[in-house]
Amino acid sequence: LSAPRLVAAAREELWSKAGKRRLPAARALQLCGEVLAVAAGLKPALLYDDSAAGPAELRRYLARLREAGLAPCRLHVLGMEGSVLLLNPGLARRRLEEVLRAHPAPFMDISAGRQHPALCGSAEAIKSHLAALLAHLRAAETVASGPVSSSEVVPTGWNLCSMAGVLLGYPAVYTFSMEEDGENCLAMMPLRVFTVQASCCRIKDGLRVQVYSFSIPESLCTELKEVLDAWWDDLKDAFSAQSDFVDLGISSEVVSLPAVAL
């Protein structure tokens, strides 16, 4: 693969509207690695929010990656109220199905009215929205053609933070009261931030790609230990089944921030 071609693809297709701002080459290669991680089955989706690019620009970018020699499996571009996600269709559907079957569901309530985060006792409202999203993706699959398909979903009343967290493959996902305008109780709360990386010499020698980054309140880590362990085991299995990445590693650190935006 030609790293300069991969960088040019991102700059020309995704950042052409960014004016004088120039996408750093390192970030362009990182993005390419994240796309490859989705295609390789290491994560169900990635959320693209680096620029003002929408679904059409992302599809053109993916076409350029294929021209450069990066020919991943079929992918799906999902527009969701201004957000753009790139999905591995089969893996994304399986992830939604897993969460819908899970008892208890892996949701952490961080509503602003709470003193501390807590696991959700009931997540029926969220699950109904996940079921609607799953139905949308199944319908999109029936009419999909070509290497990259796309669709737009209208998320009426959905908690987009929770929906995106599920699609991104996080082992546990934040949720909060929709009446609180996204406010939460995480300010100065110790959070354990997990980071998963792997090397991708196929794109560039020495390139470390961040495959996952998510946080869990330190106070909930013990309760979620089995969920985290199962998630890590599944990721290691997926890693063993692909050949684009090597040297999978996970690290974590505890941070406390004056404000946490989701």
PDB file of C-alpha atoms in Angstrom:
ATOM      1  CA  LEU A   1       0.000   0.000   0.000  1.00  0.00           C
ATOM      2  CA  SER A   2       1.109   3.563  -0.712  1.00  0.00           C
ATOM      3  CA  ALA A   3       0.863   5.679   2.438  1.00  0.00           C
ATOM      4  CA  PRO A   4       0.928   8.963   0.431  1.00  0.00           C
ATOM      5  CA  ARG A   5      -2.072   7.769  -1.623  1.00  0.00           C
ATOM      6  CA  LEU A   6      -3.976   6.901   1.539  1.00  0.00           C
ATOM      7  CA  VAL A   7      -3.239  10.319   3.031  1.00  0.00           C
ATOM      8  CA  ALA A   8      -4.268  12.066  -0.194  1.00  0.00           C
ATOM      9  CA  ALA A   9      -7.552  10.149  -0.281  1.00  0.00           C
ATOM     10  CA  ALA A  10      -8.516  11.403   3.175  1.00  0.00           C
ATOM     11  CA  ARG A  11      -7.431  14.976   2.535  1.00  0.00           C
ATOM     12  CA  GLU A  12      -9.142  15.289  -0.841  1.00  0.00           C
ATOM     13  CA  GLU A  13     -12.395  13.461  -0.117  1.00  0.00           C
ATOM     14  CA  LEU A  14     -13.004  14.219   3.566  1.00  0.00           C
ATOM     15  CA  TRP A  15     -11.226  17.517   4.178  1.00  0.00           C
ATOM     16  CA  SER A  16     -11.771  19.443   0.957  1.00  0.00           C
ATOM     17  CA  LYS A  17     -14.279  21.710   2.762  1.00  0.00           C
ATOM     18  CA  ALA A  18     -12.033  22.367   5.754  1.00  0.00           C
ATOM     19  CA  GLY A  19     -10.513  25.547   4.315  1.00  0.00           C
ATOM     20  CA  LYS A  20      -6.956  26.180   5.458  1.00  0.00           C
ATOM     21  CA  ARG A  21      -7.037  23.341   7.967  1.00  0.00           C
ATOM     22  CA  ARG A  22      -4.941  20.420   6.784  1.00  0.00           C
ATOM     23  CA  LEU A  23      -5.459  16.871   7.951  1.00  0.00           C
ATOM     24  CA  PRO A  24      -2.208  15.602   9.515  1.00  0.00           C
ATOM     25  CA  ALA A  25      -0.761  12.582   7.733  1.00  0.00           C
ATOM     26  CA  ALA A  26      -0.651  10.617  10.993  1.00  0.00           C
ATOM     27  CA  ARG A  27      -4.385  11.143  11.529  1.00  0.00           C
ATOM     28  CA  ALA A  28      -5.131  10.140   7.929  1.00  0.00           C
ATOM     29  CA  LEU A  29      -3.247   6.867   8.369  1.00  0.00           C
ATOM     30  CA  GLN A  30      -4.941   6.276  11.716  1.00  0.00           C
ATOM     31  CA  LEU A  31      -8.326   6.685  10.028  1.00  0.00           C
ATOM     32  CA  CYS A  32      -7.320   4.221   7.337  1.00  0.00           C
ATOM     33  CA  GLY A  33      -6.339   1.771  10.063  1.00  0.00           C
ATOM     34  CA  GLU A  34      -9.688   2.200  11.795  1.00  0.00           C
ATOM     35  CA  VAL A  35     -11.513   1.496   8.522  1.00  0.00           C
ATOM     36  CA  LEU A  36      -9.429  -1.642   8.108  1.00  0.00           C
ATOM     37  CA  ALA A  37     -10.220  -2.672  11.703  1.00  0.00           C
ATOM     38  CA  VAL A  38     -13.945  -2.480  10.895  1.00  0.00           C
ATOM     39  CA  ALA A  39     -13.454  -4.432   7.672  1.00  0.00           C
ATOM     40  CA  ALA A  40     -11.325  -7.045   9.460  1.00  0.00           C
ATOM     41  CA  GLY A  41     -14.057  -7.678  12.024  1.00  0.00           C
ATOM     42  CA  LEU A  42     -12.265  -6.205  15.037  1.00  0.00           C
ATOM     43  CA  LYS A  43     -15.039  -3.673  15.686  1.00  0.00           C
ATOM     44  CA  PRO A  44     -18.601  -3.332  14.392  1.00  0.00           C
ATOM     45  CA  ALA A  45     -18.327   0.320  13.397  1.00  0.00           C
ATOM     46  CA  LEU A  46     -16.460   3.582  13.576  1.00  0.00           C
ATOM     47  CA  LEU A  47     -17.925   7.038  14.087  1.00  0.00           C
ATOM     48  CA  TYR A  48     -16.533   9.573  11.637  1.00  0.00           C
ATOM     49  CA  ASP A  49     -16.528  13.076  13.123  1.00  0.00           C
ATOM     50  CA  ASP A  50     -13.187  14.568  12.076  1.00  0.00           C
ATOM     51  CA  SER A  51     -14.658  17.029   9.570  1.00  0.00           C
ATOM     52  CA  ALA A  52     -17.901  18.179   8.009  1.00  0.00           C
ATOM     53  CA  ALA A  53     -17.871  15.276   5.557  1.00  0.00           C
ATOM     54  CA  GLY A  54     -21.139  13.381   5.202  1.00  0.00           C
ATOM     55  CA  PRO A  55     -22.134   9.958   3.859  1.00  0.00           C
ATOM     56  CA  ALA A  56     -21.419  10.852   0.206  1.00  0.00           C
ATOM     57  CA  GLU A  57     -17.895  12.053   0.986  1.00  0.00           C
ATOM     58  CA  LEU A  58     -17.207   8.983   3.110  1.00  0.00           C
ATOM     59  CA  ARG A  59     -18.310   6.698   0.269  1.00  0.00           C
ATOM     60  CA  ARG A  60     -15.959   8.471  -2.135  1.00  0.00           C
ATOM     61  CA  TYR A  61     -13.151   8.102   0.396  1.00  0.00           C
ATOM     62  CA  LEU A  62     -13.780   4.364   0.668  1.00  0.00           C
ATOM     63  CA  ALA A  63     -13.693   4.079  -3.127  1.00  0.00           C
ATOM     64  CA  ARG A  64     -10.292   5.787  -3.100  1.00  0.00           C
ATOM     65  CA  LEU A  65      -9.021   3.315  -0.495  1.00  0.00           C
ATOM     66  CA  ARG A  66     -10.013   0.450  -2.767  1.00  0.00           C
ATOM     67  CA  GLU A  67      -8.220   2.103  -5.688  1.00  0.00           C
ATOM     68  CA  ALA A  68      -5.106   2.402  -3.517  1.00  0.00           C
ATOM     69  CA  GLY A  69      -5.118  -1.339  -2.898  1.00  0.00           C
ATOM     70  CA  LEU A  70      -7.070  -1.522   0.333  1.00  0.00           C
ATOM     71  CA  ALA A  71     -10.014  -3.692  -0.683  1.00  0.00           C
ATOM     72  CA  PRO A  72     -11.976  -4.482   2.468  1.00  0.00           C
ATOM     73  CA  CYS A  73     -15.185  -6.475   2.654  1.00  0.00           C
ATOM     74  CA  ARG A  74     -18.488  -4.794   1.909  1.00  0.00           C
ATOM     75  CA  LEU A  75     -19.189  -1.906   4.264  1.00  0.00           C
ATOM     76  CA  HIS A  76     -22.238   0.199   5.086  1.00  0.00           C
ATOM     77  CA  VAL A  77     -22.364   3.960   5.657  1.00  0.00           C
ATOM     78  CA  LEU A  78     -25.110   4.913   8.119  1.00  0.00           C
ATOM     79  CA  GLY A  79     -26.343   8.472   8.508  1.00  0.00           C
ATOM     80  CA  MET A  80     -28.002   9.167  11.855  1.00  0.00           C
ATOM     81  CA  GLU A  81     -29.134  12.721  12.640  1.00  0.00           C
ATOM     82  CA  GLY A  82     -25.958  14.390  11.426  1.00  0.00           C
ATOM     83  CA  SER A  83     -23.649  11.616  12.597  1.00  0.00           C
ATOM     84  CA  VAL A  84     -21.938   9.306  10.118  1.00  0.00           C
ATOM     85  CA  LEU A  85     -20.950   5.771  11.031  1.00  0.00           C
ATOM     86  CA  LEU A  86     -19.110   3.193   8.965  1.00  0.00           C
ATOM     87  CA  LEU A  87     -20.388  -0.312   9.694  1.00  0.00           C
ATOM     88  CA  ASN A  88     -19.302  -3.858   9.127  1.00  0.00           C
ATOM     89  CA  PRO A  89     -22.917  -4.866   8.348  1.00  0.00           C
ATOM     90  CA  GLY A  90     -22.861  -8.434   9.613  1.00  0.00           C
ATOM     91  CA  LEU A  91     -20.897  -7.627  12.748  1.00  0.00           C
ATOM     92  CA  ALA A  92     -23.062  -4.590  13.550  1.00  0.00           C
ATOM     93  CA  ARG A  93     -26.246  -6.648  13.295  1.00  0.00           C
ATOM     94  CA  ARG A  94     -24.779  -9.376  15.503  1.00  0.00           C
ATOM     95  CA  ARG A  95     -23.754  -6.788  18.090  1.00  0.00           C
ATOM     96  CA  LEU A  96     -27.278  -5.370  18.209  1.00  0.00           C
ATOM     97  CA  GLU A  97     -28.707  -8.873  18.557  1.00  0.00           C
ATOM     98  CA  GLU A  98     -26.307  -9.656  21.420  1.00  0.00           C
ATOM     99  CA  VAL A  99     -27.270  -6.544  23.369  1.00  0.00           C
ATOM    100  CA  LEU A 100     -30.976  -7.206  22.815  1.00  0.00           C
ATOM    101  CA  ARG A 101     -30.521 -10.708  24.270  1.00  0.00           C
ATOM    102  CA  ALA A 102     -28.327  -9.615  27.190  1.00  0.00           C
ATOM    103  CA  HIS A 103     -29.728  -9.888  30.728  1.00  0.00           C
ATOM    104  CA  PRO A 104     -28.941  -7.603  32.357  1.00  0.00           C
ATOM    105  CA  ALA A 105     -28.344  -5.224  29.476  1.00  0.00           C
ATOM    106  CA  PRO A 106     -24.886  -3.568  29.579  1.00  0.00           C
ATOM    107  CA  PHE A 107     -26.076   0.003  30.148  1.00  0.00           C
ATOM    108  CA  MET A 108     -24.714   2.426  32.748  1.00  0.00           C
ATOM    109  CA  ASP A 109     -27.082   5.155  33.951  1.00  0.00           C
ATOM    110  CA  ILE A 110     -25.162   8.422  34.322  1.00  0.00           C
ATOM    111  CA  SER A 111     -28.128  10.805  34.482  1.00  0.00           C
ATOM    112  CA  ALA A 112     -27.316  14.178  36.023  1.00  0.00           C
ATOM    113  CA  GLY A 113     -29.785  13.604  38.842  1.00  0.00           C
ATOM    114  CA  ARG A 114     -27.820  10.623  40.142  1.00  0.00           C
ATOM    115  CA  GLN A 115     -25.131  10.909  42.801  1.00  0.00           C
ATOM    116  CA  HIS A 116     -23.195   8.015  41.278  1.00  0.00           C
ATOM    117  CA  PRO A 117     -23.359   5.969  38.065  1.00  0.00           C
ATOM    118  CA  ALA A 118     -25.287   2.705  38.302  1.00  0.00           C
ATOM    119  CA  LEU A 119     -26.154  -0.222  36.088  1.00  0.00           C
ATOM    120  CA  CYS A 120     -29.607   0.120  34.564  1.00  0.00           C
ATOM    121  CA  GLY A 121     -32.276  -1.960  36.208  1.00  0.00           C
ATOM    122  CA  SER A 122     -34.425  -1.750  33.090  1.00  0.00           C
ATOM    123  CA  ALA A 123     -33.477  -0.779  29.570  1.00  0.00           C
ATOM    124  CA  GLU A 124     -36.680  -1.534  27.695  1.00  0.00           C
ATOM    125  CA  ALA A 125     -36.889   1.885  26.034  1.00  0.00           C
ATOM    126  CA  ILE A 126     -33.322   1.654  24.755  1.00  0.00           C
ATOM    127  CA  LYS A 127     -33.887  -1.916  23.602  1.00  0.00           C
ATOM    128  CA  SER A 128     -36.941  -0.895  21.599  1.00  0.00           C
ATOM    129  CA  HIS A 129     -34.800   1.668  19.784  1.00  0.00           C
ATOM    130  CA  LEU A 130     -32.059  -0.910  19.211  1.00  0.00           C
ATOM    131  CA  ALA A 131     -34.661  -3.271  17.759  1.00  0.00           C
ATOM    132  CA  ALA A 132     -35.812  -0.518  15.390  1.00  0.00           C
ATOM    133  CA  LEU A 133     -32.218   0.098  14.304  1.00  0.00           C
ATOM    134  CA  LEU A 134     -31.679  -3.622  13.765  1.00  0.00           C
ATOM    135  CA  ALA A 135     -34.799  -3.764  11.587  1.00  0.00           C
ATOM    136  CA  HIS A 136     -33.483  -0.802   9.590  1.00  0.00           C
ATOM    137  CA  LEU A 137     -30.114  -2.477   8.992  1.00  0.00           C
ATOM    138  CA  ARG A 138     -31.762  -5.750   7.987  1.00  0.00           C
ATOM    139  CA  ALA A 139     -33.947  -3.900   5.488  1.00  0.00           C
ATOM    140  CA  ALA A 140     -30.932  -2.008   4.137  1.00  0.00           C
ATOM    141  CA  GLU A 141     -29.098  -5.298   3.669  1.00  0.00           C
ATOM    142  CA  THR A 142     -31.841  -6.683   1.429  1.00  0.00           C
ATOM    143  CA  VAL A 143     -31.339  -3.894  -1.124  1.00  0.00           C
ATOM    144  CA  ALA A 144     -27.582  -3.409  -0.716  1.00  0.00           C
ATOM    145  CA  SER A 145     -25.333  -3.742  -3.743  1.00  0.00           C
ATOM    146  CA  GLY A 146     -21.728  -2.951  -4.528  1.00  0.00           C
ATOM    147  CA  PRO A 147     -18.799  -2.778  -2.116  1.00  0.00           C
ATOM    148  CA  VAL A 148     -20.267   0.106  -0.085  1.00  0.00           C
ATOM    149  CA  SER A 149     -23.958   0.576   0.687  1.00  0.00           C
ATOM    150  CA  SER A 150     -25.563   3.431   2.587  1.00  0.00           C
ATOM    151  CA  SER A 151     -28.761   4.394   4.349  1.00  0.00           C
ATOM    152  CA  GLU A 152     -30.194   7.096   6.579  1.00  0.00           C
ATOM    153  CA  VAL A 153     -32.114   6.352   9.751  1.00  0.00           C
ATOM    154  CA  VAL A 154     -34.430   8.822  11.510  1.00  0.00           C
ATOM    155  CA  PRO A 155     -33.744   8.349  15.250  1.00  0.00           C
ATOM    156  CA  THR A 156     -36.984   9.657  16.751  1.00  0.00           C
ATOM    157  CA  GLY A 157     -36.526   9.964  20.507  1.00  0.00           C
ATOM    158  CA  TRP A 158     -33.340   7.890  20.504  1.00  0.00           C
ATOM    159  CA  ASN A 159     -30.443   8.421  22.866  1.00  0.00           C
ATOM    160  CA  LEU A 160     -27.769   8.718  20.180  1.00  0.00           C
ATOM    161  CA  CYS A 161     -24.945   8.342  22.700  1.00  0.00           C
ATOM    162  CA  SER A 162     -26.264   4.938  23.744  1.00  0.00           C
ATOM    163  CA  MET A 163     -27.038   3.822  20.199  1.00  0.00           C
ATOM    164  CA  ALA A 164     -23.587   4.794  18.957  1.00  0.00           C
ATOM    165  CA  GLY A 165     -21.921   3.089  21.922  1.00  0.00           C
ATOM    166  CA  VAL A 166     -23.617  -0.193  21.062  1.00  0.00           C
ATOM    167  CA  LEU A 167     -22.717   0.075  17.371  1.00  0.00           C
ATOM    168  CA  LEU A 168     -19.108   0.918  18.223  1.00  0.00           C
ATOM    169  CA  GLY A 169     -18.863  -2.358  20.109  1.00  0.00           C
ATOM    170  CA  TYR A 170     -18.239  -1.049  23.620  1.00  0.00           C
ATOM    171  CA  PRO A 171     -18.721  -3.742  26.282  1.00  0.00           C
ATOM    172  CA  ALA A 172     -20.826  -1.384  28.412  1.00  0.00           C
ATOM    173  CA  VAL A 173     -22.585   1.759  27.252  1.00  0.00           C
ATOM    174  CA  TYR A 174     -23.589   5.025  28.890  1.00  0.00           C
ATOM    175  CA  THR A 175     -27.192   6.154  28.983  1.00  0.00           C
ATOM    176  CA  PHE A 176     -28.944   9.074  30.650  1.00  0.00           C
ATOM    177  CA  SER A 177     -32.280  10.816  30.900  1.00  0.00           C
ATOM    178  CA  MET A 178     -33.180  12.455  27.598  1.00  0.00           C
ATOM    179  CA  GLU A 179     -34.844  15.261  29.551  1.00  0.00           C
ATOM    180  CA  GLU A 180     -31.485  16.476  30.883  1.00  0.00           C
ATOM    181  CA  ASP A 181     -29.992  17.645  27.550  1.00  0.00           C
ATOM    182  CA  GLY A 182     -27.034  15.295  27.756  1.00  0.00           C
ATOM    183  CA  GLU A 183     -25.977  16.370  31.247  1.00  0.00           C
ATOM    184  CA  ASN A 184     -24.420  13.614  33.337  1.00  0.00           C
ATOM    185  CA  CYS A 185     -22.986  12.824  36.762  1.00  0.00           C
ATOM    186  CA  LEU A 186     -19.439  12.003  35.609  1.00  0.00           C
ATOM    187  CA  ALA A 187     -17.762  15.281  36.629  1.00  0.00           C
ATOM    188  CA  MET A 188     -14.765  14.470  38.875  1.00  0.00           C
ATOM    189  CA  MET A 189     -15.883  10.849  38.936  1.00  0.00           C
ATOM    190  CA  PRO A 190     -12.957   8.385  38.649  1.00  0.00           C
ATOM    191  CA  LEU A 191     -13.225   6.780  35.212  1.00  0.00           C
ATOM    192  CA  ARG A 192     -11.164   3.859  33.990  1.00  0.00           C
ATOM    193  CA  VAL A 193     -10.260   4.551  30.366  1.00  0.00           C
ATOM    194  CA  PHE A 194      -9.501   1.445  28.313  1.00  0.00           C
ATOM    195  CA  THR A 195      -7.439   1.707  25.129  1.00  0.00           C
ATOM    196  CA  VAL A 196      -6.940  -1.138  22.655  1.00  0.00           C
ATOM    197  CA  GLN A 197      -4.251  -0.862  19.990  1.00  0.00           C
ATOM    198  CA  ALA A 198      -2.746  -3.093  17.328  1.00  0.00           C
ATOM    199  CA  SER A 199       0.032  -2.749  14.753  1.00  0.00           C
ATOM    200  CA  CYS A 200      -0.744  -2.518  11.045  1.00  0.00           C
ATOM    201  CA  CYS A 201       2.416  -2.775   8.969  1.00  0.00           C
ATOM    202  CA  ARG A 202       0.248  -3.297   5.907  1.00  0.00           C
ATOM    203  CA  ILE A 203      -0.473   0.442   5.944  1.00  0.00           C
ATOM    204  CA  LYS A 204       2.881   1.635   7.300  1.00  0.00           C
ATOM    205  CA  ASP A 205       5.745   0.061   9.221  1.00  0.00           C
ATOM    206  CA  GLY A 206       5.404   0.781  12.919  1.00  0.00           C
ATOM    207  CA  LEU A 207       1.848   2.137  12.676  1.00  0.00           C
ATOM    208  CA  ARG A 208      -0.124   1.563  15.872  1.00  0.00           C
ATOM    209  CA  VAL A 209      -3.865   1.816  15.319  1.00  0.00           C
ATOM    210  CA  GLN A 210      -6.247   2.648  18.140  1.00  0.00           C
ATOM    211  CA  VAL A 211      -8.983   0.073  17.730  1.00  0.00           C
ATOM    212  CA  TYR A 212     -11.015   0.983  20.831  1.00  0.00           C
ATOM    213  CA  SER A 213     -11.119   3.688  23.460  1.00  0.00           C
ATOM    214  CA  PHE A 214     -13.899   3.809  26.040  1.00  0.00           C
ATOM    215  CA  SER A 215     -14.412   4.496  29.715  1.00  0.00           C
ATOM    216  CA  ILE A 216     -16.216   2.835  32.592  1.00  0.00           C
ATOM    217  CA  PRO A 217     -16.727   4.418  36.017  1.00  0.00           C
ATOM    218  CA  GLU A 218     -14.210   2.864  38.370  1.00  0.00           C
ATOM    219  CA  SER A 219     -17.033   2.184  40.829  1.00  0.00           C
ATOM    220  CA  LEU A 220     -18.695  -0.168  38.302  1.00  0.00           C
ATOM    221  CA  CYS A 221     -15.627  -2.090  37.139  1.00  0.00           C
ATOM    222  CA  THR A 222     -16.081  -4.909  39.650  1.00  0.00           C
ATOM    223  CA  GLU A 223     -19.739  -5.392  38.714  1.00  0.00           C
ATOM    224  CA  LEU A 224     -18.826  -5.390  35.027  1.00  0.00           C
ATOM    225  CA  LYS A 225     -15.747  -7.613  35.295  1.00  0.00           C
ATOM    226  CA  GLU A 226     -17.418 -10.636  33.679  1.00  0.00           C
ATOM    227  CA  VAL A 227     -18.754  -8.458  30.853  1.00  0.00           C
ATOM    228  CA  LEU A 228     -15.316  -6.931  30.265  1.00  0.00           C
ATOM    229  CA  ASP A 229     -13.555 -10.301  30.369  1.00  0.00           C
ATOM    230  CA  ALA A 230     -16.018 -11.827  27.886  1.00  0.00           C
ATOM    231  CA  TRP A 231     -15.649  -8.823  25.573  1.00  0.00           C
ATOM    232  CA  TRP A 232     -11.843  -9.106  25.649  1.00  0.00           C
ATOM    233  CA  ASP A 233     -11.986 -12.848  24.947  1.00  0.00           C
ATOM    234  CA  ASP A 234     -14.271 -12.229  21.958  1.00  0.00           C
ATOM    235  CA  LEU A 235     -11.920  -9.544  20.650  1.00  0.00           C
ATOM    236  CA  LYS A 236      -8.926 -11.873  20.931  1.00  0.00           C
ATOM    237  CA  ASP A 237     -10.853 -14.520  18.980  1.00  0.00           C
ATOM    238  CA  ALA A 238     -11.666 -11.993  16.248  1.00  0.00           C
ATOM    239  CA  PHE A 239      -8.035 -10.901  16.201  1.00  0.00           C
ATOM    240  CA  SER A 240      -6.872 -14.476  15.672  1.00  0.00           C
ATOM    241  CA  ALA A 241      -9.202 -14.798  12.675  1.00  0.00           C
ATOM    242  CA  GLN A 242      -7.670 -11.911  10.681  1.00  0.00           C
ATOM    243  CA  SER A 243      -4.260 -11.140   9.172  1.00  0.00           C
ATOM    244  CA  ASP A 244      -4.167  -7.346   8.752  1.00  0.00           C
ATOM    245  CA  PHE A 245      -3.097  -6.546  12.326  1.00  0.00           C
ATOM    246  CA  VAL A 246      -0.569  -7.937  14.793  1.00  0.00           C
ATOM    247  CA  ASP A 247       0.460  -7.285  18.395  1.00  0.00           C
ATOM    248  CA  LEU A 248      -2.922  -6.642  20.021  1.00  0.00           C
ATOM    249  CA  GLY A 249      -2.652  -4.868  23.365  1.00  0.00           C
ATOM    250  CA  ILE A 250      -4.921  -3.296  25.964  1.00  0.00           C
ATOM    251  CA  SER A 251      -4.107  -0.703  28.612  1.00  0.00           C
ATOM    252  CA  SER A 252      -6.109   1.303  31.119  1.00  0.00           C
ATOM    253  CA  GLU A 253      -5.729   4.308  33.366  1.00  0.00           C
ATOM    254  CA  VAL A 254      -7.956   6.102  35.845  1.00  0.00           C
ATOM    255  CA  VAL A 255      -8.797   9.746  35.183  1.00  0.00           C
ATOM    256  CA  SER A 256     -11.084  12.317  36.790  1.00  0.00           C
ATOM    257  CA  LEU A 257     -12.238  15.277  34.730  1.00  0.00           C
ATOM    258  CA  PRO A 258     -14.105  18.470  35.696  1.00  0.00           C
ATOM    259  CA  ALA A 259     -16.608  17.796  32.906  1.00  0.00           C
ATOM    260  CA  VAL A 260     -17.266  14.845  30.611  1.00  0.00           C
ATOM    261  CA  ALA A 261     -18.918  15.476  27.252  1.00  0.00           C
ATOM    262  CA  LEU A 262     -20.455  12.484  25.504  1.00  0.00           C
TER     263      LEU A 262
END
